[in-house]
Every structure is written in structure tokens, then in C-alpha cells.
Amino acid sequence: MPLPVPYLPNTAPFTPEQRAWLNGYLAGLFGDANVVGAPSASAPAAPAPPLEPLLVMFGSQTGSAEGLAKRVGKEAGKHGFAPRVLALNDFAKAELPAAAKLVIISSTWGDGDPPDNAVSFWSWLSAETAPRLDNLRFAVLGLGDKNYAEFCGASQKFDARLEALGAKRLLARGECDVDYEATAKAWVENLWPVLRGSAGQASGVAVSPSPAVNGSHDASGAPVTPTYTRAHPFPARLVTNRKLNRSGSGKEVRHFEISLRDSGLTYEVGDALGVVAQNDPLLVSELLAALGFTGEEQVKTSAGVDEPIRDGLLRDYVITHVPPPLLQAFAERGGDPTVKALLDPARKTELDAWLYGRDVLDLARALPRARFTAHEFAGFLRKLQPRLYSISSSPKAHPGEVHLTIGAVRYEAHGRQRGGVCSTFLADRVVVNETPVPVFVQTSHGFRLPADGDRPVIMIGPGTGIAPFRAFLEERQTVGAKGRNWLFFGDQRRASDFYYEEQLTAMQRAGFLTRLDLAFSRDQADKIYVQTRMLENAAELWAWLEAGAHLYVCGDARRMAKDVDAALHEMIVKAGGRTPEQAEAYVQDLKTDKRYQRDVY
């Protein structure tokens, strides 16, 4: 009878490298014992070959790059490596000048910038004082979004700078769009052979199997509980759709409540909910008419299934933005020399101005002479991606439900009314308790409450940035956390834009919400923002941080988050008596200790 192969569980008191080595040793020892003619179990076995060190480092804002890095680290032991998985800001622990092999997986934030847990790494790597890395061999994988000009900008910088410092590239840099799983899987499969230095090595990283769908069975015939993911979202029910703004507001922010009953989906505060939306049927009909299609022409989905182009434009393709290949095709076929001339790289600024506010329908109407087959046209379009929204509820306070706080995007451009795909889908086209809303949970690895409920927390979330902090407060109140709570919130006008006012002021009256500082920008002649309130309360804010408070920011990445970060540095200089350089180091220490976390978009 074959001997069972023992293994060390993750709870064993060893480092990941030690566990990987010992499990490899045990597998080799007992594998030999089970081979016919092998020495008996009592005979001494040859020791397993030592595992080769491998650094796997990540830069991650929402958790996708971190999750992928941890999966690569988990698989490394099967390929003969003892991995260390670290955030890029932990470069000092990594001791890169002495390292042999490095894999970097990183997203990009803002205008080609590194995510928060990679900022210090980039400062170190890009400095003139950065050490030579001649002994290092590396590979870089970037996660990004092609809707942004600086697609995978951070990973490009890392890749180029490592080479400039003498490191040798093992594999061409990988670049993944929002729907990254398949591209990342293929890149990692090519990684293992080059890491081992032989194309003959077995390759391939284990990827979780596709989730079971309703009615499926396992090999034994037993029913399988369905698991819902990004690839297979749960058809949830919308049970509440309520406008949060009062009369007189210039905004439309809505509170949505979605039932997760019978889904098996769970979440924690700080997580996001993915919503798979559909395009506006009216926009689809107008686009079909402009293209001269009936809507019944057959096209292939990304899964290779035939469907009418009307269904594809409704569910599968982005039609609210113009992808460069489609613009090129329209310009070449449309017979308009003016538009074609804008494709000159030297006229990029003019082209961007012309494209601003235009969608695929505008393009089709501007260049009506351009003609395509349905299959050809669909081939130019990008895949419609799910939208991720910060969850605004605690599962402990609202079991079986998930709440969202979303601003409906509506505007006029080039003589037409426009709307955000997902925000108007939920606000206008989903019928409460009728229309299925496909959803999945996106786990956050870097936006979490402190494990110690006695720790004070400071939350800065203007506008819809209030979402995760409503969840944080509900969670801490439900579990009886004793730590102090300070919320900075603001919008345009208190009378019309104070979201969750009754709930928040009730928490304040009860003494649970220790401080509530408000900044309504248009209630006075001089505009006031949350960063204004931060600086007004610099001394107390500094005292909270010195007492161990965790600081959280949620909202707009391009302006608000940068302004809040600048105010934080100024506050440390002003109230903490630090130099700007010391303030920078202080903020970096907050990030390293996970006491400064941001959920920005």
C-alpha cells in the first residue's frame, strides 16, 4: 500500500520558504518510498535538492496585483523555488543588490505613477544613488487599463530602470488590460521555464478552475455549490434605489441595496462590488442605424459564440469611448481628410480635443461614408468591463445585502445627452426586484480596518467617497469597537448634498462618531474642502496620528486624493514640527505600517 505523503499546513510555525522546502523534501522522500523497488521507508533517503530563492514583489492599489503575486508565490515551490512575496516598498527587506531573481507584478495609478505601496521603491530605484544590480535577473508584469494614456506606465518605468541599473531581463515585460486573467496566466506560464534556465522545464501556473454554474456536478455526481466570480457573476436583485440628494442639488447620488441571498457571496468592509452593466438600448439602436446594420448580423463573442450584433453591442462591447484602431479605420474609410490629418502623432493634442466627449455613434455620424461588415466592426471594439464600486455597508449590520453609493453620470456633449454606462444602468434601466444585476465581490487587500478595535481611525471621504466609511462606521459600531472615530465629509451644499446625514449625526450624538468635520464648498463665498478642514485641525489631527490612528482616504484620485496628501504633509510640518523631508519619511512610515490607506479612482 502506498504510504501517505505528509505535508506541513500553512499554520505550521515556519516561514513560507521553510514550509516549501520541507514539503518538497517530504514529497520526495515519500514519493521514493512508494516506487516499486525503492528503498524501504526505514532506509535513509537522499535529501531533496535545495529550493532556489525567488523574490516576488508587487505594487497594488486595489489588490489585483497583490493577489496575483501571492498566487505566483504559492506556485513557486512546485517549480523549485523558495519565494518571498513582498510589497515593493519593502525593498530594504528584499536586499535587491544581493538578490539573484526577481519578479515584479504592478498596477499603475494616476498618470503613470506607481501605486501607494510602490512609491518609495520607485523613489529609491530612480534616484542617482540607486545601487548597481548587475547580478539580478528580472521579469515585470503590468496591470493597467487601456482607457488611460499611461497604460501600464509604472511597470514600464520599473522595467526600464532595472535594465539601466545593470539587471538582466529574463522575459519581455507583460502588459494586461482590465480583464487581465488570461493574459497574466499566459505570461506566467512562460515565466517558469526562463526562471529555471531551461525551456524543457514543465511550465504553467495553477489557476483556479472555472467556477461551477447552477446544475453542475462533480466527478462523483454530487451537486456542486455554485461559486460566483468576475467570470461568472451572480444574478442579484436590486431591492432599493433611492436618491440621496435633496431638492436644489446639482448632483444625482443614489443609494442602492442589492440582495445577495442564495449567492454564497461574502464580503468584508473595504471590499468593492463588481457590477456587470449593459449599454443603453437607445444608444445601441442609434448606432446600428448609423452603421446601416439591422442588428441581426452575426458576430462572435470573446468566447467564440455567435450572437446578433445588437446583443453584442448591448452586453459585450464598449461603445461610449472610441478605441484608436476604430478611429484609424474610420479615418481611412470615411473620406474626410480633416479627421485623417489629426492622426499625425504631432497633432495628438488636437486629436484629443476633437475626441473629447465623443463616442462611437458620434464617429459613425461624422464619417458616414466609412463602411464595415458587422464582424469587422465588432473586431475593433474593446470588451465591456465590469464597474467596481466601494461597498457602503457592513455585512454584520445588513446580513444578506450589499449597499452602494453611486453618482449617476449625466452630461451633454456635441448636442446629445450622455450617461455613464453602469450608473445609469442601475439608476434607470434596472427594475427593482425584477431585472437581474450581475455582481461579484472584489476583495481588497489594502483597504482594511485595523484588527485592533481600540485603535482610532480617521476617515476622509468627500462626495461618494463616503461609501466605505459608512461601512467602516457600521462595522465598528456593530462589533463594539472602542476606538475613536473621526470623519471628514463634504460636497457642494449641506442642505442638499449631506449624504446619510441622519445616520451620521445620530452616531455623533451617541458619542460613537467622535468627530464629524464637514466641508460644503458652495455654502460660502470662499470654497472649503476637506483638506481645508484638515489644516484647520492640524494640531488635533497630529495628536491622533501620534496616538496610533489609522488614516483612510476615499474618492477622486486626480485631484482630491493628491490635495489631501499634500495637506497631510503640510499638517505634519505645521503641527509636528518636522521638515518637509521628515514629513515625507513620516508619511512613508504610515504607509509601510498600513496606517495610511487609500481607495481612490
Coordinates of C-alpha atoms in Angstrom, one line a residue:
M1 CA 0.0 0.0 0.0
P2 CA 1.4 3.4 -0.9
L3 CA 2.5 5.5 2.1
P4 CA 0.5 8.7 2.5
V5 CA 2.6 11.8 1.8
P6 CA 2.6 14.1 4.8
Y7 CA 2.8 17.9 4.5
L8 CA 3.1 20.9 6.7
P9 CA -0.1 23.0 6.9
N10 CA 0.1 26.8 6.5
T11 CA -0.4 27.1 10.3
A12 CA 2.8 25.3 11.0
P13 CA 5.4 27.6 12.8
F14 CA 7.7 28.0 9.7
T15 CA 8.3 30.7 7.2
P16 CA 6.9 30.2 3.7
E17 CA 10.4 29.3 2.4
Q18 CA 10.9 26.7 5.2
R19 CA 7.5 25.2 4.6
A20 CA 8.1 25.0 0.8
W21 CA 11.5 23.3 1.3
L22 CA 10.2 20.9 4.0
N23 CA 7.1 19.9 1.9
G24 CA 9.3 19.4 -1.1
Y25 CA 11.6 17.2 1.0
L26 CA 8.7 15.1 2.3
A27 CA 7.2 14.8 -1.1
G28 CA 10.5 13.5 -2.5
L29 CA 11.1 11.2 0.5
F30 CA 7.6 9.5 0.5
G31 CA 7.4 9.6 -3.3
D32 CA 10.5 7.4 -3.5
A33 CA 9.1 5.1 -0.8
N34 CA 6.1 4.5 -3.0
V35 CA 8.0 3.5 -6.1
V36 CA 8.4 -0.3 -6.7
G37 CA 12.0 -1.3 -5.9
A38 CA 12.6 1.9 -4.0
P39 CA 14.4 1.7 -0.7
S40 CA 12.2 1.0 2.3
A41 CA 10.8 3.8 4.4
S42 CA 13.3 3.0 7.1
A43 CA 16.3 3.4 4.7
P44 CA 17.9 6.8 4.7
A45 CA 16.6 8.9 1.8
A46 CA 18.6 11.4 -0.2
P47 CA 17.8 14.9 0.8
A48 CA 15.6 16.9 -1.6
P49 CA 17.5 19.5 -3.6
P50 CA 17.5 22.9 -2.1
L51 CA 15.0 25.3 -3.4
E52 CA 16.3 28.4 -5.2
P53 CA 15.4 31.8 -3.7
L54 CA 12.9 33.9 -5.7
L55 CA 11.7 37.4 -4.9
V56 CA 8.1 38.1 -6.0
M57 CA 7.3 41.8 -5.4
F58 CA 4.1 43.7 -6.1
G59 CA 2.7 47.2 -6.4
S60 CA -1.0 47.2 -5.8
Q61 CA -3.7 49.8 -5.3
T62 CA -6.9 47.7 -5.3
G63 CA -5.4 44.3 -4.6
S64 CA -5.4 42.6 -8.0
A65 CA -1.6 42.8 -8.4
E66 CA -1.1 41.7 -4.8
G67 CA -3.4 38.7 -5.3
L68 CA -1.7 37.7 -8.5
A69 CA 1.8 38.0 -6.9
K70 CA 0.7 35.7 -4.0
R71 CA -0.6 33.1 -6.5
V72 CA 2.7 33.2 -8.3
G73 CA 4.5 32.8 -4.9
K74 CA 2.2 29.9 -4.0
E75 CA 3.1 28.1 -7.2
A76 CA 6.8 28.8 -7.0
G77 CA 7.6 25.9 -4.7
K78 CA 6.3 23.5 -7.3
H79 CA 8.9 24.8 -9.7
G80 CA 11.8 24.5 -7.4
F81 CA 11.8 28.0 -5.8
A82 CA 11.6 29.3 -2.2
P83 CA 9.6 32.5 -2.7
R84 CA 9.5 35.7 -0.7
V85 CA 6.4 37.8 -1.6
L86 CA 6.8 41.4 -0.6
A87 CA 5.3 44.8 -1.4
L88 CA 7.7 46.9 -3.5
N89 CA 8.0 49.4 -0.7
D90 CA 9.7 46.6 1.4
F91 CA 12.7 46.8 -0.9
A92 CA 15.0 47.1 2.1
K93 CA 14.0 43.7 3.3
A94 CA 14.4 42.3 -0.2
E95 CA 18.0 43.3 -0.4
L96 CA 17.9 43.6 -4.2
P97 CA 21.6 44.2 -4.7
A98 CA 22.3 40.7 -3.4
A99 CA 19.3 39.0 -5.0
A100 CA 19.5 36.7 -8.0
K101 CA 16.0 36.6 -9.4
L102 CA 13.1 39.0 -9.2
V103 CA 9.5 39.0 -10.5
I104 CA 7.6 42.3 -10.2
I105 CA 3.8 42.5 -10.7
S106 CA 2.4 46.0 -10.5
S107 CA -0.6 48.1 -11.4
T108 CA -0.4 51.8 -12.3
W109 CA -2.1 54.7 -10.5
G110 CA -2.9 58.2 -11.8
D111 CA -0.8 59.5 -14.7
G112 CA 1.6 56.5 -15.0
D113 CA 2.5 56.6 -11.3
P114 CA 3.3 53.7 -9.0
P115 CA 0.6 52.6 -6.5
D116 CA 0.9 53.6 -2.9
N117 CA 2.8 50.6 -1.8
A118 CA 5.4 51.1 -4.6
V119 CA 6.1 54.8 -4.3
S120 CA 9.1 54.6 -2.0
F121 CA 10.5 51.8 -4.1
W122 CA 10.4 54.0 -7.2
S123 CA 12.0 56.9 -5.4
W124 CA 14.8 54.6 -4.3
L125 CA 15.2 52.9 -7.7
S126 CA 15.1 56.1 -9.8
A127 CA 17.5 58.1 -7.5
E128 CA 21.0 58.8 -8.8
T129 CA 22.2 56.9 -5.7
A130 CA 20.5 53.7 -6.6
P131 CA 22.9 50.7 -6.5
R132 CA 24.0 48.7 -9.4
L133 CA 22.0 45.5 -9.9
D134 CA 24.4 43.6 -12.2
N135 CA 23.7 40.2 -10.6
L136 CA 19.9 40.5 -10.7
R137 CA 17.7 38.8 -13.3
F138 CA 14.2 40.1 -13.5
A139 CA 10.8 40.0 -15.2
V140 CA 8.0 42.6 -14.9
L141 CA 4.2 42.2 -15.4
G142 CA 2.0 45.2 -15.5
L143 CA -1.7 45.5 -14.9
G144 CA -3.5 48.5 -16.4
D145 CA -6.4 50.0 -18.2
K146 CA -6.1 50.9 -21.9
N147 CA -8.7 53.7 -21.4
Y148 CA -5.9 55.7 -19.8
A149 CA -3.0 57.3 -21.8
E150 CA -0.3 56.0 -19.4
F151 CA -1.3 52.3 -19.8
C152 CA 0.9 50.2 -17.5
G153 CA 3.2 53.3 -17.0
A154 CA 4.5 52.2 -13.6
S155 CA 5.6 48.8 -14.8
Q156 CA 7.3 50.3 -17.9
K157 CA 9.3 52.6 -15.6
F158 CA 10.3 49.7 -13.3
D159 CA 11.4 47.5 -16.3
A160 CA 13.5 50.3 -18.0
R161 CA 15.1 51.4 -14.8
L162 CA 16.1 47.9 -13.7
E163 CA 17.8 47.4 -17.0
A164 CA 19.6 50.7 -16.8
L165 CA 21.0 49.6 -13.4
G166 CA 22.5 46.5 -15.0
A167 CA 19.9 43.9 -14.2
K168 CA 19.2 41.3 -17.0
R169 CA 15.7 40.9 -18.3
L170 CA 14.5 37.2 -18.2
L171 CA 11.3 37.8 -20.1
A172 CA 9.7 40.6 -22.1
R173 CA 7.5 42.8 -20.0
G174 CA 3.9 41.7 -19.9
E175 CA 1.1 44.2 -20.1
C176 CA -2.5 43.3 -19.1
D177 CA -5.7 45.2 -19.6
V178 CA -8.5 45.4 -17.1
D179 CA -9.6 41.8 -17.9
Y180 CA -6.2 40.5 -17.0
E181 CA -6.5 36.9 -16.1
A182 CA -5.9 35.1 -19.4
T183 CA -3.0 37.4 -20.4
A184 CA -1.4 37.1 -17.0
K185 CA -1.8 33.3 -17.0
A186 CA 0.0 33.1 -20.4
W187 CA 2.8 35.3 -19.2
V188 CA 3.4 33.4 -16.0
E189 CA 3.3 30.1 -17.9
N190 CA 6.2 31.4 -20.0
L191 CA 8.0 32.7 -16.8
W192 CA 8.8 29.4 -15.2
P193 CA 11.0 27.9 -17.9
V194 CA 13.1 31.0 -18.2
L195 CA 13.4 31.2 -14.4
R196 CA 14.7 27.7 -14.4
G197 CA 17.0 28.4 -17.3
S198 CA 15.7 25.7 -19.5
A199 CA 12.8 25.6 -21.9
G200 CA 12.4 21.9 -21.3
Q201 CA 11.2 22.5 -17.8
A202 CA 7.5 21.9 -17.1
S203 CA 5.7 25.2 -17.2
G204 CA 2.3 26.6 -16.2
V205 CA 0.9 28.3 -13.1
A206 CA -2.1 26.8 -11.5
V207 CA -5.2 28.9 -12.0
S208 CA -8.4 28.4 -10.1
P209 CA -10.8 26.3 -12.2
S210 CA -13.8 28.0 -13.7
P211 CA -16.5 28.2 -11.1
A212 CA -19.3 25.8 -11.3
V213 CA -22.6 27.0 -12.5
N214 CA -26.1 26.1 -11.4
G215 CA -26.9 22.5 -12.0
S216 CA -23.3 21.3 -12.4
H217 CA -22.0 18.2 -10.7
D218 CA -18.5 16.9 -9.7
A219 CA -16.9 13.7 -10.8
S220 CA -18.9 11.7 -8.2
G221 CA -22.2 13.1 -9.4
A222 CA -22.8 15.2 -6.3
P223 CA -24.2 18.7 -6.8
V224 CA -21.6 21.5 -6.7
T225 CA -22.4 24.7 -4.8
P226 CA -22.1 27.5 -7.4
T227 CA -19.3 30.0 -6.9
Y228 CA -19.7 33.4 -8.4
T229 CA -16.8 35.4 -9.6
R230 CA -15.9 38.1 -12.1
A231 CA -16.1 35.5 -14.9
H232 CA -19.4 34.1 -13.6
P233 CA -21.3 36.9 -11.7
F234 CA -24.3 36.3 -9.5
P235 CA -27.7 37.5 -11.0
A236 CA -28.6 39.6 -7.9
R237 CA -31.8 41.5 -7.2
L238 CA -31.9 45.3 -6.7
V239 CA -34.2 45.9 -3.7
T240 CA -33.7 49.6 -3.2
N241 CA -32.9 52.6 -5.5
R242 CA -33.1 55.9 -3.6
K243 CA -31.8 59.3 -4.5
L244 CA -29.7 60.8 -1.6
N245 CA -29.6 64.4 -2.8
R246 CA -32.4 66.7 -1.7
S247 CA -34.2 69.4 -3.8
G248 CA -31.9 72.0 -5.2
S249 CA -28.8 69.8 -5.7
G250 CA -26.8 69.9 -8.9
K251 CA -25.9 66.3 -8.4
E252 CA -27.6 62.9 -8.5
V253 CA -26.1 60.5 -6.0
R254 CA -28.1 57.3 -5.3
H255 CA -28.2 54.7 -2.6
F256 CA -28.6 51.1 -3.9
E257 CA -29.3 48.0 -1.9
I258 CA -28.7 44.6 -3.6
S259 CA -29.7 41.2 -2.2
L260 CA -27.0 38.5 -2.1
R261 CA -29.4 35.9 -0.8
D262 CA -28.6 32.3 -2.1
S263 CA -25.4 33.5 -3.7
G264 CA -22.9 32.3 -1.2
L265 CA -21.1 35.6 -1.8
T266 CA -19.4 37.2 1.3
Y267 CA -17.5 40.4 1.7
E268 CA -15.7 42.5 4.3
V269 CA -15.8 46.2 4.8
G270 CA -13.3 47.8 2.4
D271 CA -14.1 45.4 -0.4
A272 CA -15.6 46.5 -3.7
L273 CA -18.6 45.1 -5.6
G274 CA -18.3 44.4 -9.3
V275 CA -21.3 45.2 -11.4
V276 CA -21.7 43.9 -14.9
A277 CA -23.8 46.5 -16.7
Q278 CA -25.3 46.8 -20.2
N279 CA -25.2 49.7 -22.6
D280 CA -28.2 51.9 -23.2
P281 CA -30.5 50.1 -25.7
L282 CA -31.4 53.5 -27.3
L283 CA -27.8 54.3 -27.9
V284 CA -27.3 50.8 -29.4
S285 CA -30.3 51.3 -31.8
E286 CA -29.0 54.7 -32.9
L287 CA -25.5 53.2 -33.6
L288 CA -26.9 50.3 -35.6
A289 CA -28.9 52.8 -37.7
A290 CA -25.9 55.0 -38.3
L291 CA -23.8 51.9 -39.4
G292 CA -26.6 50.6 -41.7
F293 CA -27.0 47.3 -39.7
T294 CA -30.3 45.6 -39.0
G295 CA -28.9 44.3 -35.6
E296 CA -29.4 40.6 -36.6
E297 CA -26.0 40.3 -38.3
Q298 CA -23.9 37.6 -36.6
V299 CA -20.7 38.3 -34.7
K300 CA -18.5 36.2 -32.4
T301 CA -18.2 37.0 -28.7
S302 CA -14.9 36.8 -26.9
A303 CA -15.8 33.3 -26.0
G304 CA -16.2 32.4 -29.7
V305 CA -20.0 32.1 -29.6
D306 CA -22.1 33.6 -32.4
E307 CA -24.7 36.2 -31.5
P308 CA -26.6 39.1 -33.2
I309 CA -24.5 42.3 -33.2
R310 CA -27.4 44.0 -31.4
D311 CA -26.8 41.7 -28.4
G312 CA -23.1 42.2 -28.6
L313 CA -23.3 46.0 -28.6
L314 CA -25.7 45.8 -25.7
R315 CA -23.7 43.5 -23.5
D316 CA -20.2 42.8 -24.7
Y317 CA -18.6 45.9 -26.2
V318 CA -17.5 49.4 -25.2
I319 CA -19.4 52.0 -27.4
T320 CA -19.1 55.1 -25.2
H321 CA -15.4 55.6 -26.0
V322 CA -13.6 55.5 -29.3
P323 CA -10.7 53.0 -29.4
P324 CA -7.7 54.1 -31.5
P325 CA -7.9 51.2 -34.1
L326 CA -11.5 52.0 -34.8
L327 CA -10.7 55.7 -35.2
Q328 CA -7.9 54.8 -37.6
A329 CA -10.3 52.6 -39.7
F330 CA -13.0 55.3 -39.8
A331 CA -10.4 57.9 -40.8
E332 CA -9.1 55.8 -43.6
R333 CA -12.5 54.8 -45.0
G334 CA -14.5 57.9 -44.2
G335 CA -13.0 60.1 -46.9
D336 CA -12.6 63.1 -44.5
P337 CA -9.0 64.5 -44.9
T338 CA -9.5 66.7 -41.8
V339 CA -10.0 63.8 -39.4
K340 CA -7.3 61.7 -41.1
A341 CA -4.8 64.6 -40.7
L342 CA -5.5 64.5 -36.9
L343 CA -3.9 61.1 -36.7
D344 CA -0.5 62.7 -37.2
P345 CA 1.4 62.0 -33.9
A346 CA 2.5 65.6 -33.9
R347 CA -1.2 66.7 -33.6
K348 CA -2.1 64.5 -30.6
T349 CA -3.3 67.4 -28.6
E350 CA -5.7 68.5 -31.4
L351 CA -6.9 64.9 -31.8
D352 CA -7.6 64.6 -28.0
A353 CA -9.6 67.8 -28.1
W354 CA -11.6 66.5 -31.1
L355 CA -12.3 63.2 -29.4
Y356 CA -13.3 64.7 -26.0
G357 CA -16.9 63.9 -25.3
R358 CA -17.4 61.9 -28.5
D359 CA -18.4 58.2 -28.6
V360 CA -18.7 55.6 -31.4
L361 CA -22.0 57.0 -32.6
D362 CA -20.5 60.4 -33.0
L363 CA -17.7 58.9 -35.1
A364 CA -20.2 57.0 -37.3
R365 CA -22.2 60.1 -37.9
A366 CA -19.2 62.3 -38.5
L367 CA -17.8 59.8 -41.1
P368 CA -20.9 58.2 -42.7
R369 CA -19.0 57.1 -45.8
A370 CA -17.0 54.6 -43.7
R371 CA -18.4 51.1 -44.2
F372 CA -17.8 47.8 -42.3
T373 CA -19.2 44.3 -42.1
A374 CA -20.7 43.6 -38.7
H375 CA -17.9 41.1 -37.9
E376 CA -15.2 43.6 -39.0
F377 CA -16.7 46.4 -36.9
A378 CA -17.0 44.3 -33.8
G379 CA -13.4 43.3 -34.1
F380 CA -12.3 46.9 -33.5
L381 CA -14.3 47.3 -30.2
R382 CA -13.0 46.7 -26.7
K383 CA -14.7 44.4 -24.3
L384 CA -17.1 46.0 -21.9
Q385 CA -15.7 45.6 -18.4
P386 CA -17.5 45.4 -15.0
R387 CA -17.5 48.5 -12.9
L388 CA -16.1 48.3 -9.3
Y389 CA -17.8 50.3 -6.5
S390 CA -16.7 50.7 -2.9
I391 CA -19.2 48.8 -0.7
S392 CA -21.0 51.2 1.6
S393 CA -22.4 48.6 4.1
S394 CA -21.2 46.3 6.8
P395 CA -22.3 42.6 6.3
K396 CA -22.8 42.4 10.1
A397 CA -25.2 45.3 10.0
H398 CA -27.0 44.2 6.8
P399 CA -26.7 40.4 6.5
G400 CA -27.5 39.1 3.0
E401 CA -27.3 42.6 1.5
V402 CA -24.7 44.8 -0.1
H403 CA -25.1 48.6 -0.4
L404 CA -23.6 51.0 -2.9
T405 CA -23.4 54.8 -3.1
I406 CA -23.1 55.9 -6.7
G407 CA -23.2 59.2 -8.5
A408 CA -25.2 59.0 -11.7
V409 CA -23.1 60.4 -14.6
R410 CA -25.2 62.5 -16.9
Y411 CA -24.0 65.3 -19.2
E412 CA -24.4 66.9 -22.6
A413 CA -21.8 66.9 -25.3
H414 CA -21.9 67.7 -29.1
G415 CA -25.6 68.2 -28.9
R416 CA -26.5 64.9 -27.3
Q417 CA -27.3 63.8 -23.8
R418 CA -24.8 61.2 -22.4
G419 CA -24.7 58.9 -19.4
G420 CA -22.3 56.7 -17.5
V421 CA -22.8 53.1 -18.6
C422 CA -23.2 51.5 -15.2
S423 CA -24.5 54.4 -13.1
T424 CA -27.5 55.0 -15.5
F425 CA -27.9 51.2 -15.9
L426 CA -28.6 50.9 -12.1
A427 CA -30.4 54.2 -11.8
D428 CA -32.7 54.0 -14.9
R429 CA -32.8 50.6 -16.5
V430 CA -32.8 48.1 -13.7
V431 CA -36.3 47.5 -12.4
V432 CA -36.4 46.9 -8.6
N433 CA -37.0 43.3 -7.7
E434 CA -37.2 42.3 -11.4
T435 CA -34.1 43.0 -13.6
P436 CA -31.1 40.7 -12.7
V437 CA -28.0 42.7 -11.7
P438 CA -24.9 40.5 -12.3
V439 CA -22.4 41.1 -9.4
F440 CA -19.3 39.7 -7.8
V441 CA -17.1 40.7 -4.9
Q442 CA -13.7 42.2 -5.5
T443 CA -11.6 41.6 -2.4
S444 CA -9.5 44.5 -1.2
H445 CA -6.0 43.6 0.2
G446 CA -5.0 47.1 1.1
F447 CA -8.1 48.9 2.5
R448 CA -8.9 47.3 5.8
L449 CA -9.8 48.5 9.3
P450 CA -7.2 47.9 12.0
A451 CA -7.5 44.5 13.6
D452 CA -7.4 46.2 17.0
G453 CA -10.8 47.8 17.5
D454 CA -9.3 50.1 20.2
R455 CA -7.2 51.9 17.5
P456 CA -8.6 55.4 16.5
V457 CA -9.5 55.8 12.8
I458 CA -9.5 59.0 10.7
M459 CA -11.7 58.8 7.5
I460 CA -11.6 61.4 4.7
G461 CA -14.3 60.8 2.1
P462 CA -16.0 63.7 0.3
G463 CA -18.8 63.1 -2.1
T464 CA -19.4 59.4 -2.9
G465 CA -16.1 58.8 -1.1
I466 CA -18.3 58.4 2.0
A467 CA -19.2 54.9 0.8
P468 CA -16.6 52.7 2.5
F469 CA -16.6 54.9 5.7
R470 CA -20.3 54.3 6.2
A471 CA -19.4 50.7 6.1
F472 CA -16.4 51.2 8.4
L473 CA -18.6 53.0 11.0
E474 CA -21.4 50.4 10.8
E475 CA -18.9 47.6 11.3
R476 CA -17.1 49.2 14.3
Q477 CA -20.5 50.1 15.9
T478 CA -21.8 46.6 15.4
V479 CA -18.8 44.8 16.8
G480 CA -18.5 47.3 19.7
A481 CA -15.1 48.7 18.7
K482 CA -13.9 51.2 21.4
G483 CA -11.5 53.2 19.3
R484 CA -12.3 56.8 18.4
N485 CA -13.7 57.7 15.0
W486 CA -13.2 60.9 13.1
L487 CA -14.9 61.6 9.7
F488 CA -14.2 64.4 7.2
F489 CA -17.0 64.7 4.7
G490 CA -18.1 67.3 2.3
D491 CA -19.8 68.1 -1.0
Q492 CA -21.4 71.2 -2.6
R493 CA -24.2 72.2 -0.2
R494 CA -25.2 71.0 3.2
A495 CA -29.0 71.5 2.6
S496 CA -29.0 69.2 -0.4
D497 CA -25.8 67.1 -0.5
F498 CA -25.2 65.8 3.0
Y499 CA -25.5 62.0 2.3
Y500 CA -26.5 59.8 5.2
E501 CA -27.0 62.9 7.4
E502 CA -29.5 61.3 9.8
Q503 CA -27.3 58.2 10.3
L504 CA -24.1 60.1 10.8
T505 CA -25.5 62.7 13.1
A506 CA -27.2 60.0 15.2
M507 CA -23.7 58.3 15.5
Q508 CA -22.3 61.7 16.6
R509 CA -25.0 62.3 19.2
A510 CA -24.4 58.9 20.6
G511 CA -20.8 59.6 21.0
F512 CA -19.7 56.8 18.7
L513 CA -18.6 59.2 15.9
T514 CA -16.1 61.2 17.9
R515 CA -15.7 64.0 15.4
L516 CA -17.5 64.9 12.2
D517 CA -15.9 67.7 10.3
L518 CA -17.9 69.0 7.3
A519 CA -16.8 71.0 4.2
F520 CA -19.6 72.1 1.9
S521 CA -17.8 74.1 -0.8
R522 CA -20.6 76.3 -2.1
D523 CA -22.2 77.3 1.2
Q524 CA -19.9 80.4 1.4
A525 CA -18.1 82.7 -0.9
D526 CA -14.7 81.0 -0.4
K527 CA -14.7 77.3 -1.3
I528 CA -14.0 75.0 1.6
Y529 CA -12.8 71.4 1.1
V530 CA -11.9 68.5 3.3
Q531 CA -8.2 69.4 3.1
T532 CA -9.1 72.9 4.4
R533 CA -10.7 71.3 7.5
M534 CA -7.6 69.0 7.9
L535 CA -5.3 72.0 8.1
E536 CA -7.7 73.9 10.4
N537 CA -7.5 71.0 12.8
A538 CA -3.8 70.2 12.3
A539 CA -2.8 70.0 16.0
E540 CA -5.5 67.5 16.9
L541 CA -5.0 65.5 13.7
W542 CA -1.3 65.2 14.5
A543 CA -2.2 64.1 18.1
W544 CA -4.5 61.4 16.7
L545 CA -1.7 60.1 14.4
E546 CA 0.8 60.2 17.2
A547 CA -1.7 58.2 19.3
G548 CA -1.6 55.4 16.7
A549 CA -4.6 56.4 14.5
H550 CA -5.1 54.8 11.1
L551 CA -5.8 57.3 8.3
Y552 CA -8.1 56.4 5.3
V553 CA -8.9 58.4 2.1
C554 CA -11.5 57.5 -0.5
G555 CA -12.5 59.4 -3.6
D556 CA -11.2 61.1 -6.7
A557 CA -7.5 60.2 -7.4
R558 CA -6.6 63.0 -9.8
R559 CA -7.4 66.0 -7.5
M560 CA -8.9 65.3 -4.1
A561 CA -6.5 62.5 -3.1
K562 CA -3.5 64.5 -4.2
D563 CA -4.7 67.6 -2.4
V564 CA -5.4 65.6 0.8
D565 CA -1.9 64.0 0.6
A566 CA -0.4 67.4 0.2
A567 CA -2.4 68.7 3.2
L568 CA -1.2 65.7 5.2
H569 CA 2.4 66.6 4.6
E570 CA 1.7 70.2 5.4
M571 CA 0.0 69.3 8.6
I572 CA 2.9 67.2 9.7
V573 CA 5.3 70.1 9.1
K574 CA 3.0 72.6 10.7
A575 CA 1.8 70.7 13.8
G576 CA 4.5 68.1 14.1
G577 CA 7.5 70.5 13.7
R578 CA 9.0 68.3 11.0
T579 CA 11.0 69.4 7.9
P580 CA 9.4 68.5 4.5
E581 CA 11.9 65.6 4.2
Q582 CA 11.0 64.3 7.7
A583 CA 7.3 64.7 6.8
E584 CA 7.8 62.6 3.7
A585 CA 9.5 59.9 5.8
Y586 CA 6.7 60.0 8.4
V587 CA 4.0 59.5 5.7
Q588 CA 6.0 56.7 4.2
D589 CA 6.2 55.0 7.7
L590 CA 2.4 55.3 7.9
K591 CA 2.1 53.6 4.6
T592 CA 4.6 50.8 5.5
D593 CA 2.7 50.2 8.7
K594 CA -0.6 50.2 6.8
R595 CA -1.8 53.1 8.8
Y596 CA -2.4 55.3 5.7
Q597 CA -4.6 53.5 3.1
R598 CA -6.4 54.9 0.1
D599 CA -9.3 53.7 -2.0
V600 CA -9.0 56.1 -4.9
Y601 CA -10.3 56.1 -8.5

